[in-house]
Amino acid sequence: AFSGVRWNISSMAGRLTKVGIEALVREDREVLGRHTDGDGLHLHVRASGEPNRVLRYRLHGRQRDLVIGTYPTVTLKDARARVFDAHGLIRQGQDPILERRREAVALRVAAKPERSFRGAAKALIDSRQAVWKSAKHQWQWEATLEKHAFPVLGDLPLQAIGVDEVLRVLEPVWRRTPETASRLRGRIEAVLDYVRARGWRSGENPARWRGNLADLLPSRDRLARVKHHPALPWADVPGFLAALAKRDGMAPLALQFLILSAARTSEVRGLQWREINWADRVWVVPAERMKMGELHRVPISNAMLAVLQVLRPPRPRPDVLVFPSRTLLTPLSDMSMSVLVRGMATDGVAEGELPRCRDVSGRVIVPHGFRSSFRDWCGETREEGREVAERALAHVVRGVEGAYAQSDLLERRRPLMEAWGKFCSRPATTSS
C-alpha cells in the first residue's frame, strides 16, 4: 500500500507554480535538487539534462521513482493528473512503473502477435492438433490459459516474461485451487519450452518447478490432500447392480458395463464395436482414448459379455457406438450416468436423511467411484497382488518398477475380472 515519503527538499514551501518553476530553472540560476509539489510529485532539477517531473512512492516496502515527463514538455496540470492516476494504481497494489512497461510492450508487439505469449500459446496449441486426446482436452488448455494466464502474460513479449510475471498468474489461484494452479503452471512451462525450441526466446524457463518455483510456492501436496471420488463400499456393489438391472435404458446398461469392467466413464461412453475382439474375448481401448495415452486391453468376463450381447446387432458396424445417445450418432452423455446414480441414491430419501447409496463418509456416490470399489475388493479379497490390480485399472506403473514392467499382465487379469463379475452378480443379500 502507498505510504507517505519524507523528502529532502532544498526548495520552496507549498505547491509549485508555473512562475515558481520558471524561477528555479532559469539558465542563469538553476536551483539543483528536488522541489516538491505534494502527493509525492516533485521537480528534479539536475546539473545536466532537462528537469524531470518525478513521482516518488513506496510500494511493497520498496521506494520507487516514476518519471512523469520532462519540463516543459509535460505541464504542471498534466503531471498532477498523471500522479492522480498513478495513486489509483498504487492503492490497488499495482506498480505504475510496471504498468507503464506493459503498456509500452503491448504497443511494440501489436505488429508481431506471434511473438507475444498469447500468440505463442496459440501456435503451440495448433501444433498439437494431431496429438490431442480429445477436443475437450484442447478446450481445457485454451480455457485455463484464457482465464488465468492471458490477462497477465497475453500481450507480453516472450523475452519479457520472468519469474515475477509467472508468479502474478499463479499466486491468486495457488492456494485456492492447487490442482488447477498446478496444471496452469505446467501449461505455461510448456508454452515457454516450445518458444525456446523455436528460437523465439532464450534463457531459463521461469515457470519451471524444480530449483525455481518450488522455492517460492508451497508444494501442492502441502496445500490440499487428494479428494477421492465418493465410492460405494465394495460389499454393497452386488445390491446396487441388482437394483440397476431393474432399470431400462442405455444409461443403466452402460453403467453396468462400467462397473463390471472397472473402466473410466469416457472409455465406456466412447466404446465402438471395432474395439471388441470376440475371438480372444478382449476389449482393446486405443491409446488416443486413454487418460495416460497408452493402449489398454480389458479381458471380457462373462458378466461383461452378457451386457454386450444385449446390445450387439446381427452385423455390428465397426465404427458404431456400443452405448450411443438417443441420436445414435454421439456417445451417451457423461451426465446421464451421473444423474442415474444420484437418482438411485437420493430418490425418495427424506430431507436430512443419508442417501441410499453412499460412501463411508455419507456422500452420494458417483460413477467413477466404482473403480475405487473394485480396487478395495481386490486388496481385501484377492491374491493377485497390487501390480495386477493396478494394471486392471490402467494405472501406469512409474519409476524403476515401471521401466522393467513390459507386460500388461492380460492373462493374469482374466481370472481377476471373471471373479469380479461373479461377485457383482451375487444375490443382493451377500456381502462378502
Coordinates of C-alpha atoms in Angstrom, one line a residue:
A1 CA 0.0 0.0 0.0
F2 CA 1.1 3.6 -0.5
S3 CA 2.7 5.4 2.3
G4 CA 3.9 9.0 2.6
V5 CA 7.6 9.8 1.9
R6 CA 9.8 12.3 3.7
W7 CA 11.6 14.5 1.3
N8 CA 14.9 16.3 1.3
I9 CA 13.9 19.4 -0.4
S10 CA 16.1 22.4 -0.8
S11 CA 13.2 24.5 -2.0
M12 CA 10.0 26.3 -1.7
A13 CA 7.2 26.0 0.8
G14 CA 3.8 24.9 -0.5
R15 CA 3.0 23.7 -4.0
L16 CA 4.8 24.6 -7.1
T17 CA 3.5 27.2 -9.6
K18 CA 4.4 27.9 -13.2
V19 CA 6.1 31.1 -12.2
G20 CA 8.0 29.4 -9.4
I21 CA 9.2 26.6 -11.7
E22 CA 10.4 29.1 -14.2
A23 CA 12.4 30.8 -11.5
L24 CA 14.0 27.5 -10.4
V25 CA 15.2 26.6 -13.9
R26 CA 16.4 29.9 -15.3
E27 CA 19.6 29.5 -17.3
D28 CA 21.5 31.9 -15.1
R29 CA 20.2 30.4 -11.8
E30 CA 19.4 26.6 -11.8
V31 CA 18.4 25.5 -8.3
L32 CA 19.6 21.9 -8.2
G33 CA 17.7 19.2 -6.3
R34 CA 14.2 18.0 -5.8
H35 CA 11.4 20.6 -5.4
T36 CA 8.1 19.2 -4.1
D37 CA 4.6 19.8 -5.3
G38 CA 2.9 17.5 -2.8
D39 CA 1.4 13.9 -3.1
G40 CA 4.9 12.6 -3.9
L41 CA 5.3 14.7 -7.1
H42 CA 8.4 16.8 -7.4
L43 CA 10.5 18.6 -9.9
H44 CA 14.1 17.2 -10.2
V45 CA 16.5 19.8 -11.4
R46 CA 19.9 18.4 -12.4
A47 CA 23.1 19.9 -13.5
S48 CA 22.8 18.2 -16.9
G49 CA 19.8 17.4 -18.9
E50 CA 16.3 18.8 -18.8
P51 CA 14.4 18.9 -15.4
N52 CA 12.2 15.9 -14.8
R53 CA 8.8 15.7 -13.2
V54 CA 9.0 12.6 -10.9
L55 CA 6.6 10.8 -8.6
R56 CA 8.2 9.1 -5.7
Y57 CA 6.2 6.5 -3.9
R58 CA 6.6 3.4 -1.7
L59 CA 5.0 0.0 -2.7
H60 CA 5.5 -3.4 -1.1
G61 CA 8.3 -1.9 1.1
R62 CA 10.3 -0.5 -1.9
Q63 CA 10.8 3.1 -2.8
R64 CA 10.2 3.8 -6.5
D65 CA 10.6 6.9 -8.7
L66 CA 8.3 7.2 -11.7
V67 CA 9.3 9.8 -14.3
I68 CA 6.2 11.6 -15.3
G69 CA 7.9 13.6 -18.1
T70 CA 10.3 16.4 -18.7
Y71 CA 9.8 20.1 -18.2
P72 CA 8.4 22.0 -20.0
T73 CA 7.1 19.2 -22.3
V74 CA 4.7 18.0 -19.6
T75 CA 2.8 20.8 -17.9
L76 CA 2.2 21.0 -14.2
K77 CA -1.5 20.3 -14.7
D78 CA -0.8 17.2 -16.8
A79 CA 1.7 16.0 -14.3
R80 CA -0.7 16.3 -11.4
A81 CA -3.3 14.4 -13.4
R82 CA -0.9 11.6 -14.1
V83 CA 0.1 11.4 -10.4
F84 CA -3.6 11.1 -9.5
D85 CA -4.0 8.1 -11.9
A86 CA -0.8 6.6 -10.5
H87 CA -2.0 6.8 -7.0
G88 CA -5.1 4.9 -8.1
L89 CA -3.0 2.0 -9.2
I90 CA -0.9 2.1 -6.1
R91 CA -4.0 1.9 -3.9
Q92 CA -4.8 -1.3 -5.7
G93 CA -1.3 -2.7 -5.1
Q94 CA -0.2 -2.2 -8.7
D95 CA 3.1 -0.7 -9.6
P96 CA 2.7 2.3 -12.0
I97 CA 6.2 1.6 -13.4
L98 CA 5.4 -2.0 -14.3
E99 CA 2.0 -1.0 -15.8
R100 CA 3.7 1.6 -18.0
R101 CA 6.2 -1.0 -19.2
R102 CA 3.4 -3.4 -20.0
E103 CA 1.5 -0.8 -22.0
A104 CA 4.6 0.0 -23.9
V105 CA 5.3 -3.7 -24.6
A106 CA 1.8 -4.2 -25.8
L107 CA 2.2 -1.5 -28.3
R108 CA 5.5 -2.9 -29.5
V109 CA 4.2 -6.4 -30.0
A110 CA 1.0 -5.4 -31.6
A111 CA 2.6 -5.8 -35.1
K112 CA 4.0 -9.2 -34.2
P113 CA 1.4 -11.1 -32.2
E114 CA 3.1 -14.4 -32.8
R115 CA 5.9 -13.3 -30.6
S116 CA 3.6 -12.5 -27.7
F117 CA 2.7 -15.1 -25.1
R118 CA -0.8 -15.3 -26.4
G119 CA 0.4 -15.8 -30.0
A120 CA 2.9 -18.4 -28.8
A121 CA 0.3 -20.3 -26.9
K122 CA -1.9 -20.4 -29.9
A123 CA 1.0 -21.6 -32.1
L124 CA 1.7 -24.5 -29.6
I125 CA -2.0 -25.5 -29.4
D126 CA -2.3 -25.5 -33.2
S127 CA 0.9 -27.6 -33.5
R128 CA -0.7 -30.3 -31.2
Q129 CA -3.8 -30.7 -33.3
A130 CA -2.8 -34.2 -34.3
V131 CA -2.0 -35.4 -30.8
W132 CA -4.8 -34.0 -28.6
K133 CA -6.5 -36.9 -26.7
S134 CA -9.9 -35.2 -27.3
A135 CA -11.4 -31.9 -28.2
K136 CA -12.2 -31.5 -24.5
H137 CA -8.5 -31.7 -23.6
Q138 CA -7.7 -28.9 -26.1
W139 CA -10.6 -26.8 -24.8
Q140 CA -9.3 -27.2 -21.2
W141 CA -5.9 -26.0 -22.3
E142 CA -7.3 -22.9 -24.0
A143 CA -9.8 -22.1 -21.3
T144 CA -7.2 -22.3 -18.5
L145 CA -4.8 -20.0 -20.3
E146 CA -7.5 -17.6 -21.4
K147 CA -8.9 -17.3 -17.8
H148 CA -5.7 -17.1 -15.8
A149 CA -2.6 -16.5 -18.0
F150 CA -3.6 -14.2 -20.8
P151 CA -4.8 -11.3 -18.6
V152 CA -1.2 -11.0 -17.2
L153 CA 1.0 -12.6 -19.9
G154 CA -1.1 -12.4 -23.0
D155 CA 0.4 -9.3 -24.7
L156 CA 3.9 -9.5 -23.2
P157 CA 6.8 -10.3 -25.5
L158 CA 8.3 -13.7 -24.7
Q159 CA 11.6 -12.4 -23.5
A160 CA 10.0 -10.1 -21.0
I161 CA 8.4 -12.9 -19.1
G162 CA 10.2 -13.7 -15.9
V163 CA 9.5 -15.4 -12.5
D164 CA 7.7 -12.3 -11.2
E165 CA 5.2 -12.3 -14.1
V166 CA 4.6 -16.1 -13.7
L167 CA 4.0 -15.6 -10.0
R168 CA 1.5 -12.9 -10.7
V169 CA -0.5 -15.5 -12.7
L170 CA -0.1 -18.4 -10.2
E171 CA -0.3 -16.8 -6.7
P172 CA -4.0 -15.8 -6.9
V173 CA -5.1 -19.4 -7.6
W174 CA -2.3 -21.5 -6.0
R175 CA -3.8 -21.8 -2.5
R176 CA -7.4 -21.7 -3.6
T177 CA -7.4 -24.4 -6.3
P178 CA -4.0 -26.2 -6.1
E179 CA -4.8 -28.7 -8.8
T180 CA -5.9 -26.1 -11.3
A181 CA -2.9 -24.0 -10.5
S182 CA -0.5 -26.9 -10.9
R183 CA -1.9 -27.6 -14.4
L184 CA -1.8 -24.0 -15.3
R185 CA 1.9 -23.8 -14.3
G186 CA 2.6 -26.8 -16.4
R187 CA 0.9 -25.3 -19.4
I188 CA 2.8 -22.0 -19.1
E189 CA 6.0 -24.0 -18.8
A190 CA 5.1 -26.0 -22.0
V191 CA 4.4 -22.8 -23.9
L192 CA 7.8 -21.3 -22.9
D193 CA 9.6 -24.5 -23.7
Y194 CA 8.0 -24.5 -27.1
V195 CA 9.1 -21.0 -27.9
R196 CA 12.6 -21.6 -26.7
A197 CA 12.8 -24.6 -29.1
R198 CA 11.5 -22.3 -31.9
G199 CA 14.3 -19.8 -31.1
W200 CA 11.8 -17.1 -30.1
R201 CA 13.2 -16.9 -26.6
S202 CA 16.4 -17.7 -24.8
G203 CA 17.3 -18.3 -21.1
E204 CA 15.8 -20.4 -18.4
N205 CA 12.1 -21.2 -18.2
P206 CA 10.6 -19.1 -15.4
A207 CA 7.7 -21.5 -15.0
R208 CA 10.0 -24.5 -14.2
W209 CA 9.1 -26.1 -10.8
R210 CA 12.3 -27.8 -9.6
G211 CA 15.0 -25.4 -8.5
N212 CA 12.8 -22.4 -9.3
L213 CA 9.1 -22.0 -8.3
A214 CA 9.4 -24.9 -5.8
D215 CA 11.5 -22.4 -3.7
L216 CA 8.8 -19.7 -3.9
L217 CA 5.5 -21.6 -3.7
P218 CA 4.3 -24.2 -1.2
S219 CA 4.0 -27.7 -2.8
R220 CA 0.7 -28.9 -3.9
D221 CA 0.8 -31.8 -1.5
R222 CA 1.1 -29.5 1.4
L223 CA -1.8 -27.3 0.4
A224 CA -4.5 -29.9 -0.2
R225 CA -5.0 -33.6 0.2
V226 CA -6.3 -35.5 -2.7
K227 CA -10.1 -35.6 -2.7
H228 CA -11.2 -39.1 -3.7
H229 CA -14.4 -39.7 -5.6
P230 CA -17.2 -40.9 -3.4
A231 CA -17.3 -44.7 -3.8
L232 CA -19.7 -47.4 -2.7
P233 CA -18.2 -49.9 -0.3
W234 CA -17.3 -53.0 -2.3
A235 CA -19.6 -55.3 -0.3
D236 CA -22.6 -53.2 -1.4
V237 CA -21.9 -53.4 -5.1
P238 CA -24.0 -56.6 -5.8
G239 CA -27.0 -54.9 -4.2
F240 CA -26.5 -51.8 -6.3
L241 CA -26.2 -53.9 -9.5
A242 CA -29.3 -55.9 -8.6
A243 CA -31.3 -52.6 -8.4
L244 CA -29.7 -51.3 -11.5
A245 CA -30.7 -54.4 -13.5
K246 CA -34.4 -53.5 -12.9
R247 CA -34.0 -50.2 -14.8
D248 CA -34.4 -49.9 -18.6
G249 CA -32.5 -47.8 -21.0
M250 CA -29.0 -47.2 -22.4
A251 CA -27.6 -45.5 -19.3
P252 CA -28.3 -48.5 -16.9
L253 CA -26.6 -50.8 -19.4
A254 CA -23.6 -48.5 -19.8
L255 CA -23.3 -48.2 -16.0
Q256 CA -23.4 -52.0 -15.6
F257 CA -20.6 -52.4 -18.1
L258 CA -18.6 -49.6 -16.4
I259 CA -18.8 -51.3 -13.0
L260 CA -18.0 -54.8 -14.4
S261 CA -15.0 -53.5 -16.4
A262 CA -13.7 -51.1 -13.8
A263 CA -13.2 -48.7 -16.7
R264 CA -13.4 -44.9 -16.8
T265 CA -16.6 -43.2 -17.9
S266 CA -15.1 -41.8 -21.0
E267 CA -13.7 -45.1 -22.1
V268 CA -17.1 -46.8 -21.8
R269 CA -19.0 -43.9 -23.5
G270 CA -16.7 -43.9 -26.5
L271 CA -16.7 -47.7 -26.9
Q272 CA -17.2 -48.8 -30.6
W273 CA -17.8 -52.3 -31.8
R274 CA -14.4 -52.3 -33.6
E275 CA -12.8 -52.4 -30.1
I276 CA -14.3 -55.7 -29.2
N277 CA -12.2 -58.8 -30.1
W278 CA -14.8 -61.5 -29.9
A279 CA -12.4 -64.4 -30.6
D280 CA -10.0 -63.5 -27.8
R281 CA -12.6 -62.0 -25.5
V282 CA -10.7 -58.8 -25.2
W283 CA -11.8 -55.1 -25.3
V284 CA -8.9 -53.1 -26.8
V285 CA -9.1 -49.4 -25.9
P286 CA -7.0 -47.4 -28.3
A287 CA -4.3 -45.1 -26.9
E288 CA -6.0 -41.9 -28.0
R289 CA -9.0 -42.7 -25.8
M290 CA -6.9 -43.5 -22.7
K291 CA -6.1 -41.0 -20.0
M292 CA -2.4 -41.9 -20.0
G293 CA -2.2 -42.2 -23.8
E294 CA -1.3 -45.9 -23.8
L295 CA -3.4 -48.7 -25.4
H296 CA -5.3 -50.7 -22.8
R297 CA -6.7 -54.3 -23.0
V298 CA -9.5 -55.4 -20.8
P299 CA -10.4 -59.1 -20.5
I300 CA -14.1 -59.6 -21.2
S301 CA -15.7 -61.5 -18.4
N302 CA -19.0 -63.5 -18.8
A303 CA -20.8 -60.7 -16.9
M304 CA -19.4 -58.1 -19.3
L305 CA -20.2 -60.3 -22.3
A306 CA -23.9 -60.6 -21.2
V307 CA -24.3 -56.8 -21.4
L308 CA -22.7 -56.6 -24.8
Q309 CA -24.9 -59.4 -26.1
V310 CA -28.0 -57.4 -25.2
L311 CA -26.9 -54.6 -27.5
R312 CA -25.0 -56.5 -30.2
P313 CA -26.7 -56.2 -33.6
P314 CA -26.6 -59.1 -36.0
R315 CA -23.8 -57.4 -38.0
P316 CA -22.3 -54.7 -35.9
R317 CA -20.6 -52.0 -38.0
P318 CA -17.1 -51.3 -36.6
D319 CA -17.5 -47.5 -36.2
V320 CA -20.9 -47.7 -34.4
L321 CA -21.0 -46.8 -30.8
V322 CA -22.0 -49.5 -28.3
F323 CA -23.6 -47.0 -25.9
P324 CA -24.9 -44.2 -28.1
S325 CA -27.2 -41.3 -27.1
R326 CA -30.7 -41.1 -28.5
T327 CA -29.4 -39.6 -31.8
L328 CA -27.3 -42.8 -32.3
L329 CA -24.5 -40.6 -33.6
T330 CA -23.0 -39.3 -30.4
P331 CA -21.8 -41.0 -27.3
L332 CA -24.1 -41.3 -24.3
S333 CA -23.5 -38.2 -22.2
D334 CA -21.5 -38.4 -19.0
M335 CA -24.3 -36.6 -17.2
S336 CA -26.8 -39.4 -18.0
M337 CA -24.9 -41.9 -15.8
S338 CA -24.3 -39.4 -13.1
V339 CA -27.9 -38.5 -12.9
L340 CA -28.9 -42.2 -12.8
V341 CA -26.6 -42.9 -9.9
R342 CA -27.7 -39.8 -8.0
G343 CA -31.4 -40.7 -8.5
M344 CA -30.8 -44.3 -7.2
A345 CA -29.1 -42.7 -4.2
T346 CA -31.5 -40.0 -3.3
D347 CA -34.9 -40.5 -4.9
G348 CA -37.5 -41.0 -2.1
V349 CA -35.0 -40.1 0.7
A350 CA -36.4 -37.6 3.1
E351 CA -34.5 -34.3 3.7
G352 CA -31.9 -34.7 6.4
E353 CA -31.6 -38.5 5.9
L354 CA -28.4 -40.1 4.5
P355 CA -28.5 -41.0 0.8
R356 CA -29.4 -44.6 0.0
C357 CA -26.2 -45.2 -1.9
R358 CA -23.3 -43.5 -0.1
D359 CA -19.6 -43.8 0.7
V360 CA -18.2 -44.4 4.2
S361 CA -18.5 -40.7 5.0
G362 CA -22.1 -40.4 3.9
R363 CA -21.5 -38.7 0.5
V364 CA -23.6 -39.6 -2.6
I365 CA -21.6 -41.9 -4.8
V366 CA -20.5 -41.1 -8.4
P367 CA -19.9 -43.5 -11.4
H368 CA -16.1 -43.0 -11.2
G369 CA -16.1 -44.2 -7.6
F370 CA -16.8 -47.8 -8.7
R371 CA -13.2 -48.0 -9.7
S372 CA -12.3 -47.5 -6.1
S373 CA -14.9 -50.1 -5.1
F374 CA -13.1 -52.6 -7.4
R375 CA -9.7 -51.7 -6.1
D376 CA -10.7 -52.1 -2.5
W377 CA -12.3 -55.5 -3.4
C378 CA -9.0 -56.6 -5.0
G379 CA -7.0 -55.5 -2.0
E380 CA -9.2 -57.2 0.6
T381 CA -10.3 -60.4 -1.1
R382 CA -7.9 -61.4 -3.9
E383 CA -4.3 -62.8 -4.1
E384 CA -3.3 -61.4 -7.5
G385 CA -1.4 -58.6 -5.9
R386 CA -1.1 -54.8 -6.3
E387 CA 0.5 -54.9 -9.7
V388 CA -2.3 -56.9 -11.4
A389 CA -5.0 -54.7 -9.7
E390 CA -3.3 -51.5 -10.9
R391 CA -3.0 -52.9 -14.5
A392 CA -6.7 -53.7 -14.4
L393 CA -7.4 -50.0 -13.7
A394 CA -5.0 -48.9 -16.4
H395 CA -2.8 -47.1 -13.9
V396 CA 0.7 -46.5 -15.2
V397 CA 3.4 -48.0 -13.0
R398 CA 6.2 -45.5 -12.7
G399 CA 9.8 -45.4 -11.6
V400 CA 12.2 -48.4 -11.8
E401 CA 9.3 -50.9 -11.4
G402 CA 7.5 -49.4 -14.4
A403 CA 10.7 -49.3 -16.5
Y404 CA 11.0 -53.1 -16.3
A405 CA 7.3 -54.0 -16.5
Q406 CA 6.7 -54.5 -20.2
S407 CA 3.7 -56.9 -20.0
D408 CA 0.2 -55.7 -19.3
L409 CA -0.5 -59.0 -17.4
L410 CA -3.6 -59.7 -19.5
E411 CA -3.8 -63.4 -18.8
R412 CA -3.3 -62.8 -15.1
R413 CA -6.1 -60.3 -15.2
R414 CA -8.6 -62.7 -16.8
P415 CA -9.4 -64.7 -13.6
L416 CA -9.5 -61.4 -11.7
M417 CA -12.1 -59.8 -13.9
E418 CA -14.1 -63.1 -14.1
A419 CA -14.2 -63.2 -10.3
W420 CA -15.3 -59.6 -10.1
G421 CA -18.1 -60.3 -12.5
K422 CA -19.2 -63.3 -10.4
F423 CA -19.1 -61.3 -7.2
C424 CA -21.1 -58.5 -8.7
S425 CA -23.7 -61.0 -9.8
R426 CA -24.3 -62.5 -6.4
P427 CA -27.6 -62.0 -4.6
A428 CA -28.0 -58.6 -3.1
T429 CA -28.0 -60.0 0.4
T430 CA -24.5 -61.4 0.0
S431 CA -21.8 -59.0 1.4
S432 CA -18.6 -61.0 1.1

